[in-house]
Coordinates of N, CA and C in Angstrom, one line a residue:
M1 N 3.2 -18.5 4.3 CA 2.1 -18.3 5.6 C 2.0 -17.3 6.3
L2 N 3.7 -16.9 6.9 CA 3.8 -15.5 8.0 C 3.4 -14.8 6.7
L3 N 3.5 -14.6 6.1 CA 3.1 -13.5 4.7 C 1.9 -13.3 4.6
D4 N 1.2 -13.8 4.7 CA -0.6 -13.9 4.0 C -0.7 -13.9 5.6
I5 N -0.5 -14.2 6.8 CA -0.1 -13.3 8.2 C -0.3 -12.0 8.3
V6 N 1.2 -11.6 7.9 CA 1.3 -10.0 7.9 C 0.0 -9.2 7.1
F7 N -0.2 -9.4 6.0 CA -0.4 -9.0 4.9 C -2.4 -8.9 6.1
S8 N -3.0 -9.9 5.9 CA -4.1 -10.2 6.9 C -4.4 -9.0 8.3
L9 N -3.1 -8.8 8.6 CA -3.5 -8.1 10.0 C -3.1 -6.7 9.1
D10 N -2.7 -6.3 8.3 CA -2.5 -5.1 7.7 C -3.8 -4.8 7.5
S11 N -4.9 -5.8 6.5 CA -6.0 -5.3 6.6 C -6.7 -4.8 7.3
V12 N -7.1 -5.6 8.6 CA -7.4 -5.2 9.6 C -7.5 -4.2 10.0
I13 N -5.9 -3.2 10.2 CA -6.0 -2.1 10.4 C -6.5 -0.9 9.3
T14 N -6.2 -1.5 8.0 CA -6.9 -0.6 7.5 C -8.1 -0.3 7.2
A15 N -8.8 -1.8 7.9 CA -10.6 -1.6 7.1 C -11.0 -0.6 8.4
V16 N -10.2 -1.4 9.8 CA -11.0 -0.2 10.8 C -10.9 1.2 10.9
G17 N -9.4 1.5 10.0 CA -9.4 2.9 10.2 C -10.3 3.2 9.2
M18 N -10.7 2.3 7.8 CA -11.3 3.5 6.4 C -13.0 3.3 7.1
V19 N -13.3 2.3 7.8 CA -15.3 2.2 7.5 C -15.2 1.9 9.0
K20 N -16.7 2.2 9.6 CA -17.7 1.8 10.5 C -17.7 0.9 10.6
E21 N -18.1 -0.5 10.0 CA -19.2 -1.1 9.9 C -18.5 -2.3 9.8
V22 N -18.7 -2.9 10.8 CA -18.1 -4.5 10.9 C -18.6 -5.4 10.4
G23 N -19.6 -5.5 9.3 CA -19.5 -6.1 7.8 C -18.5 -5.8 6.9
V24 N -18.2 -4.9 6.8 CA -17.5 -4.9 5.1 C -16.2 -4.7 6.1
M25 N -15.4 -4.5 8.1 CA -14.5 -5.0 7.8 C -13.8 -7.1 8.3
I26 N -15.1 -7.3 8.4 CA -14.8 -8.6 7.9 C -15.0 -9.1 6.2
A27 N -15.9 -8.9 5.6 CA -15.1 -8.4 4.3 C -14.0 -8.4 3.5
A28 N -13.4 -7.0 4.1 CA -12.7 -7.2 3.9 C -10.6 -8.0 4.3
V29 N -11.3 -8.1 5.1 CA -10.1 -8.9 6.1 C -10.4 -10.3 5.3
L30 N -11.4 -10.8 5.1 CA -11.5 -12.0 3.7 C -11.6 -12.0 3.2
I31 N -11.9 -10.6 2.6 CA -10.7 -10.8 0.8 C -9.2 -10.7 0.5
A32 N -8.8 -10.1 1.3 CA -7.5 -9.9 1.2 C -6.7 -10.9 2.2
M33 N -7.7 -12.1 3.4 CA -7.1 -13.5 2.8 C -6.9 -14.4 1.8
I34 N -7.4 -14.2 1.2 CA -8.1 -15.2 0.3 C -7.2 -14.2 -0.6
F35 N -7.5 -13.3 -1.2 CA -6.0 -13.4 -2.5 C -4.7 -12.8 -2.3
M36 N -4.6 -13.2 -0.8 CA -3.0 -12.9 -0.7 C -2.8 -14.3 -0.6
L37 N -3.7 -15.6 -0.2 CA -3.4 -16.9 -0.8 C -3.4 -17.1 -1.7
A38 N -4.0 -16.8 -2.6 CA -4.1 -17.4 -4.2 C -2.7 -16.1 -5.0
W39 N -2.3 -15.2 -4.1 CA -1.3 -14.5 -5.6 C 0.2 -13.9 -4.5
V40 N 0.1 -14.9 -3.6 CA 1.3 -14.5 -2.5 C 2.5 -14.4 -3.9
D41 N 3.0 -15.5 -4.1 CA 3.9 -15.8 -4.8 C 4.3 -14.7 -6.1
K42 N 3.0 -14.3 -6.6 CA 3.3 -13.2 -7.6 C 3.1 -11.8 -7.4
I43 N 3.0 -11.7 -6.3 CA 3.0 -10.5 -5.6 C 3.8 -9.8 -4.9
G44 N 4.5 -11.2 -4.2 CA 6.0 -11.0 -3.9 C 7.1 -10.6 -5.0
S45 N 7.0 -11.2 -5.8 CA 7.8 -11.6 -6.9 C 7.9 -9.9 -7.8
F46 N 6.9 -9.7 -8.4 CA 6.7 -8.3 -8.5 C 7.2 -7.0 -6.9
V47 N 7.0 -7.3 -5.8 CA 7.3 -6.3 -4.5 C 8.9 -6.7 -4.7
D48 N 9.4 -7.3 -5.4 CA 10.7 -7.4 -5.4 C 11.9 -7.3 -6.5
R49 N 10.5 -7.1 -8.0 CA 11.1 -6.2 -8.6 C 10.8 -5.2 -8.8
H50 N 9.8 -4.4 -7.9 CA 9.9 -2.6 -7.7 C 9.6 -2.7 -6.6
P51 N 11.1 -2.3 -5.8 CA 11.5 -2.0 -4.3 C 10.3 -1.1 -4.0
T52 N 10.3 0.3 -4.6 CA 9.3 1.4 -3.6 C 8.2 1.1 -3.7
I53 N 7.7 0.3 -4.6 CA 6.2 -0.2 -3.7 C 6.0 -0.6 -2.6
K54 N 6.9 -1.2 -1.7 CA 7.5 -1.7 -0.6 C 6.9 0.0 0.4
M55 N 8.1 1.2 -0.2 CA 7.9 2.6 0.7 C 6.2 2.3 0.8
L56 N 5.4 2.7 -1.0 CA 4.4 3.1 -0.6 C 3.4 2.4 -0.2
A57 N 3.7 1.2 0.5 CA 2.9 0.6 1.1 C 3.2 1.1 2.6
L58 N 4.4 1.4 3.5 CA 4.8 1.9 5.0 C 3.9 3.0 4.4
S59 N 3.8 4.0 3.4 CA 3.4 5.6 3.5 C 1.3 4.8 3.9
F60 N 1.3 4.1 3.3 CA -0.2 4.5 3.1 C -0.5 4.1 4.4
L61 N 0.3 2.9 5.1 CA 0.0 2.6 7.0 C 0.0 3.5 7.4
L62 N 0.9 4.3 7.6 CA 1.1 5.6 8.0 C 0.4 6.7 7.9
L63 N -0.2 7.1 6.9 CA -1.2 8.0 6.4 C -2.8 7.3 7.4
I64 N -3.1 5.7 7.3 CA -4.0 5.4 8.0 C -4.2 5.5 9.5
G65 N -2.8 5.1 10.0 CA -2.4 5.3 11.3 C -2.6 6.9 11.1
C66 N -2.0 8.3 10.7 CA -2.5 9.7 11.4 C -4.1 9.5 11.5
V67 N -4.6 8.8 10.4 CA -6.2 9.1 10.5 C -6.9 8.6 11.7
L68 N -6.6 7.8 12.1 CA -6.9 7.1 13.2 C -6.4 7.8 14.3
V69 N -5.2 7.9 14.7 CA -5.2 9.4 15.9 C -5.5 10.4 15.9
A70 N -5.7 11.0 14.9 CA -6.5 12.3 14.2 C -8.0 12.1 15.0
E71 N -8.4 10.8 14.1 CA -10.2 10.4 15.2 C -10.8 10.4 16.9
G72 N -9.5 9.8 17.4 CA -8.7 9.9 18.7 C -9.0 10.9 19.3
F73 N -8.3 12.0 18.8 CA -9.0 13.6 19.3 C -9.9 14.0 18.6
H74 N -10.5 12.7 18.0 CA -12.1 13.7 18.0 C -11.8 14.8 16.5
K75 N -11.7 14.4 15.8 CA -11.1 15.2 14.5 C -11.0 14.6 13.0
E76 N -11.8 14.7 12.7 CA -12.6 13.9 11.5 C -11.8 14.4 10.6
I77 N -11.4 13.5 9.6 CA -11.1 13.7 8.0 C -11.9 12.6 7.3
P78 N -12.3 13.6 6.6 CA -12.9 13.2 5.3 C -12.2 12.0 4.5
K79 N -13.5 10.6 4.3 CA -12.3 9.1 3.8 C -12.4 10.1 2.3
G80 N -12.6 11.1 1.9 CA -13.0 11.1 0.4 C -11.4 11.8 0.3
Y81 N -11.1 12.5 0.9 CA -9.1 12.7 0.4 C -8.7 12.0 1.2
I82 N -8.8 10.7 2.1 CA -7.8 9.3 1.9 C -7.9 8.3 0.9
Y83 N -8.9 8.3 0.8 CA -9.4 7.5 -0.6 C -7.8 8.4 -2.3
F84 N -8.6 9.4 -2.5 CA -7.7 10.5 -3.6 C -6.3 10.5 -3.4
A85 N -5.9 10.6 -1.7 CA -4.5 10.9 -1.6 C -4.0 8.9 -1.9
M86 N -4.4 8.4 -1.8 CA -4.2 6.9 -1.5 C -4.0 6.6 -3.7
A87 N -5.5 6.7 -3.6 CA -5.1 6.7 -5.3 C -4.4 7.7 -6.6
F88 N -3.8 8.4 -5.9 CA -3.1 9.3 -6.6 C -1.6 9.1 -6.2
S89 N -1.2 8.7 -5.6 CA 0.2 7.9 -5.3 C 0.2 6.9 -5.5
L90 N -0.5 5.3 -5.7 CA -1.1 4.8 -6.4 C -0.5 4.9 -8.6
G91 N -1.9 5.4 -8.4 CA -1.0 5.7 -10.1 C 0.3 6.8 -10.5
V92 N 0.9 7.6 -9.4 CA 2.3 8.1 -9.9 C 3.5 6.5 -10.0
E93 N 2.9 6.2 -9.2 CA 4.6 5.0 -8.4 C 3.7 4.3 -9.9
M94 N 2.6 4.1 -10.4 CA 3.0 2.9 -11.5 C 3.2 3.4 -12.7
L95 N 2.9 4.9 -12.7 CA 3.4 5.7 -14.2 C 4.9 5.6 -14.0
N96 N 5.3 5.7 -12.4 CA 7.1 5.8 -12.6 C 7.6 4.5 -12.7
I97 N 6.6 3.3 -12.6 CA 7.2 1.7 -13.0 C 7.1 2.0 -14.5
K98 N 6.0 2.0 -14.9 CA 5.8 2.1 -16.3 C 7.5 2.7 -17.0
L99 N 7.3 4.1 -16.4 CA 8.5 4.8 -17.3 C 9.8 3.4 -16.8
R100 N 10.3 3.3 -15.4 CA 11.5 2.2 -15.3 C 11.5 1.2 -16.3
K101 N 10.3 0.8 -16.9 CA 10.4 -0.1 -17.0 C 11.0 -0.3 -18.5
K102 N 11.2 0.4 -18.7 CA 12.0 0.6 -20.4 C 13.6 0.9 -20.0
D103 N 14.4 0.9 -18.4 CA 15.3 0.5 -18.7 C 15.6 -0.8 -17.7
D104 N 15.0 -0.8 -17.2 CA 15.2 -2.1 -16.0 C 15.4 -2.7 -15.4
K105 N 16.2 -1.2 -14.8 CA 17.1 -0.7 -12.9 C 16.6 0.5 -12.7
V106 N 16.8 -0.5 -11.7 CA 16.2 1.3 -10.5 C 17.1 1.2 -9.3
H107 N 17.5 2.9 -10.1 CA 18.9 3.2 -9.6 C 17.9 4.7 -8.5
L108 N 18.9 4.2 -7.1 CA 17.9 4.4 -5.8 C 19.0 6.3 -5.8
H109 N 20.0 6.1 -6.8 CA 20.9 7.3 -5.7 C 22.2 7.2 -7.4
Q110 N 22.7 8.3 -7.3 CA 23.7 8.7 -8.1 C 24.9 8.5 -7.4
P111 N 26.0 7.7 -7.7 CA 26.8 7.9 -6.6 C 27.7 9.2 -7.5
Y112 N 28.7 9.5 -6.3 CA 29.5 10.4 -6.3 C 30.6 10.3 -6.9
R113 N 31.3 11.6 -7.6 CA 32.0 11.9 -8.3 C 33.1 12.7 -8.2

């Protein structure tokens, strides 16, 4: 349940950062909560198997945070740029996961020799 609350808060932050319509924000939060309740075990095990997804999610939150700060200073960043950057990053990570699947081990660094 705690994980669901964290992901719901994340959805609220993302919805507020990415849209201006209240209805879309509410729908995003409700859909995310339902999705998380239904899939929390499978998503948790997926993230445990692929720890780089945690870093990708953190970078998405950082990106949304930067957009919110920029908008606070009245600098509008077109949402298409943000969506493209997120989709591209997710695509690259999915390719990395598929490539690593052959090896079945994540090597974060090589030991010194």
